[in-house]
Tab-separated table of N, CA and C in Angstrom:
chain	number	residue	atom	x	y	z
D	154	UNK	N	-6.894	-22.959	-16.132
D	154	UNK	CA	-6.473	-21.600	-16.651
D	154	UNK	C	-6.352	-20.400	-15.674
D	155	UNK	N	-7.374	-20.186	-15.096
D	155	UNK	CA	-7.716	-19.071	-14.092
D	155	UNK	C	-6.881	-19.321	-12.965
D	156	UNK	N	-6.834	-20.766	-12.542
D	156	UNK	CA	-5.847	-21.043	-11.434
D	156	UNK	C	-4.742	-20.703	-11.559
D	157	UNK	N	-3.914	-20.852	-12.898
D	157	UNK	CA	-2.643	-20.470	-12.992
D	157	UNK	C	-2.407	-18.963	-12.941
D	158	UNK	N	-3.413	-18.132	-13.522
D	158	UNK	CA	-3.405	-16.645	-13.494
D	158	UNK	C	-3.583	-16.319	-12.070
D	159	UNK	N	-4.288	-16.795	-11.254
D	159	UNK	CA	-4.665	-16.308	-9.912
D	159	UNK	C	-3.567	-16.571	-9.044
D	160	UNK	N	-2.816	-17.569	-9.377
D	160	UNK	CA	-1.548	-18.026	-8.569
D	160	UNK	C	-0.618	-16.764	-8.701
D	161	UNK	N	-0.422	-16.099	-9.767
D	161	UNK	CA	0.548	-14.988	-9.815
D	161	UNK	C	0.416	-13.823	-8.592
D	162	UNK	N	-1.052	-13.705	-8.169
D	162	UNK	CA	-1.412	-12.502	-7.672
D	162	UNK	C	-1.335	-13.049	-5.870
D	163	UNK	N	-0.786	-13.993	-5.691
D	163	UNK	CA	-0.894	-14.518	-4.417
D	163	UNK	C	0.565	-14.225	-3.957
D	164	UNK	N	0.695	-13.608	-2.497
D	164	UNK	CA	1.855	-13.169	-1.861
D	164	UNK	C	2.389	-14.305	-1.127
D	165	UNK	N	3.553	-14.762	-1.397
D	165	UNK	CA	3.871	-15.992	-0.528
D	165	UNK	C	5.029	-15.909	0.450
D	166	UNK	N	6.072	-14.871	0.014
D	166	UNK	CA	7.160	-14.586	0.863
D	166	UNK	C	7.250	-13.085	1.683
D	167	UNK	N	7.942	-12.867	2.550
D	167	UNK	CA	8.029	-11.775	3.031
D	167	UNK	C	8.398	-10.834	2.191
D	168	UNK	N	9.560	-11.019	1.142
D	168	UNK	CA	10.022	-10.132	0.405
D	168	UNK	C	8.910	-9.836	-0.540
D	169	UNK	N	7.979	-10.606	-0.819
D	169	UNK	CA	7.028	-10.140	-2.010
D	169	UNK	C	6.148	-9.102	-1.260
D	170	UNK	N	5.882	-9.223	-0.034
D	170	UNK	CA	5.097	-8.510	0.886
D	170	UNK	C	5.819	-7.241	1.084
D	171	UNK	N	6.909	-6.965	1.485
D	171	UNK	CA	7.614	-5.683	1.416
D	171	UNK	C	7.542	-5.187	-0.018
D	172	UNK	N	7.678	-5.812	-1.006
D	172	UNK	CA	7.634	-5.043	-2.332
D	172	UNK	C	6.505	-4.349	-2.451
D	173	UNK	N	5.098	-5.205	-2.129
D	173	UNK	CA	3.847	-4.655	-2.340
D	173	UNK	C	3.748	-3.329	-1.441
D	174	UNK	N	3.999	-3.689	-0.173
D	174	UNK	CA	3.798	-2.501	0.502
D	174	UNK	C	4.880	-1.120	0.350
D	175	UNK	N	5.892	-1.403	-0.330
D	175	UNK	CA	6.465	-0.195	-1.037
D	175	UNK	C	5.989	0.352	-2.014
D	176	UNK	N	5.298	-0.422	-2.940
D	176	UNK	CA	4.535	0.003	-4.027
D	176	UNK	C	3.434	0.839	-3.435
D	177	UNK	N	2.660	0.434	-2.228
D	177	UNK	CA	1.384	1.244	-1.826
D	177	UNK	C	1.988	2.278	-1.253
D	178	UNK	N	3.115	2.331	-0.614
D	178	UNK	CA	3.672	3.585	0.184
D	178	UNK	C	3.935	4.515	-0.913
D	179	UNK	N	4.514	4.338	-2.075
D	179	UNK	CA	4.724	5.207	-3.173
D	179	UNK	C	3.535	5.968	-3.597
D	180	UNK	N	2.570	5.051	-3.812
D	180	UNK	CA	1.321	5.729	-4.339
D	180	UNK	C	0.649	6.479	-3.391
D	181	UNK	N	0.707	6.089	-2.180
D	181	UNK	CA	-0.122	6.929	-1.130
D	181	UNK	C	0.733	8.490	-1.071
D	182	UNK	N	2.274	8.566	-1.110
D	182	UNK	CA	2.826	9.670	-0.912
D	182	UNK	C	2.347	10.236	-2.196
D	183	UNK	N	2.505	9.722	-3.233
D	183	UNK	CA	2.133	10.723	-4.574
D	183	UNK	C	0.733	11.125	-4.368
D	184	UNK	N	-0.332	10.412	-4.062
D	184	UNK	CA	-1.654	10.843	-3.902
D	184	UNK	C	-1.730	11.908	-2.675
D	185	UNK	N	-0.681	12.030	-1.870
D	185	UNK	CA	-0.521	12.831	-0.681
D	185	UNK	C	-0.280	14.190	-1.064
D	186	UNK	N	0.766	14.209	-2.041
D	186	UNK	CA	1.601	15.336	-2.795
D	186	UNK	C	0.187	16.025	-3.739
D	187	UNK	N	-0.519	15.321	-4.223
D	187	UNK	CA	-1.581	15.777	-5.119
D	187	UNK	C	-2.515	16.494	-4.235
D	188	UNK	N	-3.072	15.840	-3.351
D	188	UNK	CA	-3.780	16.463	-1.941
D	188	UNK	C	-3.327	17.921	-1.541
D	189	UNK	N	-2.093	18.048	-1.261
D	189	UNK	CA	-1.499	19.449	-0.619
D	189	UNK	C	-1.715	20.036	-1.718
D	190	UNK	N	-1.271	19.911	-3.218
D	190	UNK	CA	-1.389	20.847	-4.183
D	190	UNK	C	-3.001	21.275	-4.588
D	191	UNK	N	-3.867	20.438	-4.389
D	191	UNK	CA	-5.211	20.860	-4.427
D	191	UNK	C	-5.785	21.432	-3.257
D	192	UNK	N	-5.462	21.144	-2.136
D	192	UNK	CA	-5.937	21.763	-0.941
D	192	UNK	C	-4.965	22.173	-0.026
D	193	UNK	N	-4.277	23.458	-0.453
D	193	UNK	CA	-3.225	24.118	0.303
D	193	UNK	C	-3.672	24.275	1.692
D	194	UNK	N	-2.907	24.230	2.700
D	194	UNK	CA	-3.080	24.514	4.006
D	194	UNK	C	-3.300	23.317	4.996
D	195	UNK	N	-4.055	23.369	6.253
D	195	UNK	CA	-4.143	22.313	6.897
D	195	UNK	C	-4.883	21.067	6.406
D	196	UNK	N	-5.937	21.440	5.340
D	196	UNK	CA	-6.840	20.447	4.908
D	196	UNK	C	-5.881	19.415	4.070
D	197	UNK	N	-5.074	20.267	3.556
D	197	UNK	CA	-4.345	19.247	2.346
D	197	UNK	C	-3.249	18.364	3.156
D	198	UNK	N	-2.589	18.968	4.184
D	198	UNK	CA	-1.821	18.218	4.930
D	198	UNK	C	-2.429	17.141	5.859
D	199	UNK	N	-3.747	17.442	6.160
D	199	UNK	CA	-4.432	16.320	7.010
D	199	UNK	C	-4.673	15.034	5.993
D	200	UNK	N	-5.117	15.253	4.984
D	200	UNK	CA	-5.242	14.218	3.805
D	200	UNK	C	-4.138	13.578	3.502
D	201	UNK	N	-2.814	14.352	3.166
D	201	UNK	CA	-1.598	14.011	3.265
D	201	UNK	C	-1.212	12.638	4.158
D	202	UNK	N	-1.569	13.019	5.499
D	202	UNK	CA	-0.938	12.251	6.734
D	202	UNK	C	-2.088	11.050	6.801
D	203	UNK	N	-3.194	11.265	6.073
D	203	UNK	CA	-3.949	10.093	6.214
D	203	UNK	C	-3.505	8.788	5.243
D	204	UNK	N	-2.997	9.051	4.242
D	204	UNK	CA	-2.832	8.265	3.218
D	204	UNK	C	-1.576	7.350	3.425
D	205	UNK	N	-0.481	7.619	4.138
D	205	UNK	CA	0.215	6.931	4.539
D	205	UNK	C	-0.071	5.869	5.767
D	206	UNK	N	-0.901	6.460	6.493
D	206	UNK	CA	-1.535	5.815	7.733
D	206	UNK	C	-2.402	4.501	7.336
D	207	UNK	N	-3.127	4.655	6.064
D	207	UNK	CA	-3.882	3.629	5.174
D	207	UNK	C	-2.736	2.449	4.898
D	208	UNK	N	-1.612	2.690	4.517
D	208	UNK	CA	-0.621	1.891	4.117
D	208	UNK	C	0.012	1.220	5.230
D	209	UNK	N	-0.069	1.695	6.317
D	209	UNK	CA	0.619	1.205	7.584
D	209	UNK	C	-0.388	0.063	8.021
D	210	UNK	N	-1.631	0.208	7.962
D	210	UNK	CA	-2.647	-0.448	8.267
D	210	UNK	C	-2.678	-1.672	7.319
D	211	UNK	N	-2.548	-1.365	6.175
D	211	UNK	CA	-2.754	-2.488	5.259
D	211	UNK	C	-1.470	-3.285	5.067
D	212	UNK	N	-0.489	-2.739	5.404
D	212	UNK	CA	1.105	-3.334	5.515
D	212	UNK	C	1.137	-4.316	6.560
D	213	UNK	N	0.595	-3.895	7.826
D	213	UNK	CA	0.238	-4.879	8.760
D	213	UNK	C	-0.458	-6.066	8.506
D	214	UNK	N	-1.418	-5.752	8.080
D	214	UNK	CA	-2.588	-6.965	7.563
D	214	UNK	C	-1.773	-8.010	6.554
D	215	UNK	N	-1.035	-7.387	5.513
D	215	UNK	CA	-0.268	-8.295	4.680
D	215	UNK	C	0.782	-8.949	5.394
D	216	UNK	N	1.724	-8.241	6.375
D	216	UNK	CA	2.572	-9.228	6.897
D	216	UNK	C	2.102	-10.235	7.693
D	217	UNK	N	0.992	-9.894	8.327
D	217	UNK	CA	0.307	-10.924	9.308
D	217	UNK	C	-0.265	-12.098	8.483
D	218	UNK	N	-0.856	-11.855	7.506
D	218	UNK	CA	-1.212	-13.051	6.636
D	218	UNK	C	0.056	-13.816	6.283
D	219	UNK	N	0.988	-13.099	5.846
D	219	UNK	CA	2.109	-14.048	5.172
D	219	UNK	C	2.955	-14.896	6.424
D	220	UNK	N	2.851	-14.138	7.527
D	220	UNK	CA	3.672	-15.091	8.674
D	220	UNK	C	2.813	-16.013	9.224
D	221	UNK	N	1.557	-16.265	8.871
D	221	UNK	CA	0.645	-17.275	9.310
D	221	UNK	C	0.970	-18.494	8.665
D	222	UNK	N	1.058	-18.185	7.314
D	222	UNK	CA	1.268	-19.420	6.126
D	222	UNK	C	2.476	-19.841	6.217
């Protein structure tokens, strides 16, 4: 039973990987917008810029793991 549920969370194709990365990117930009609102000025913009960079690193790792299989 748990194996069937766990299989739903496995990324098998590049299309699925790109959809996950897109969702992560949307969430990161939304978080960045909140940072700009909470911390106006340079600090907010620095936190905003770090959020998408984390998605780039995670996206590269996701795509790398999909290409190997």
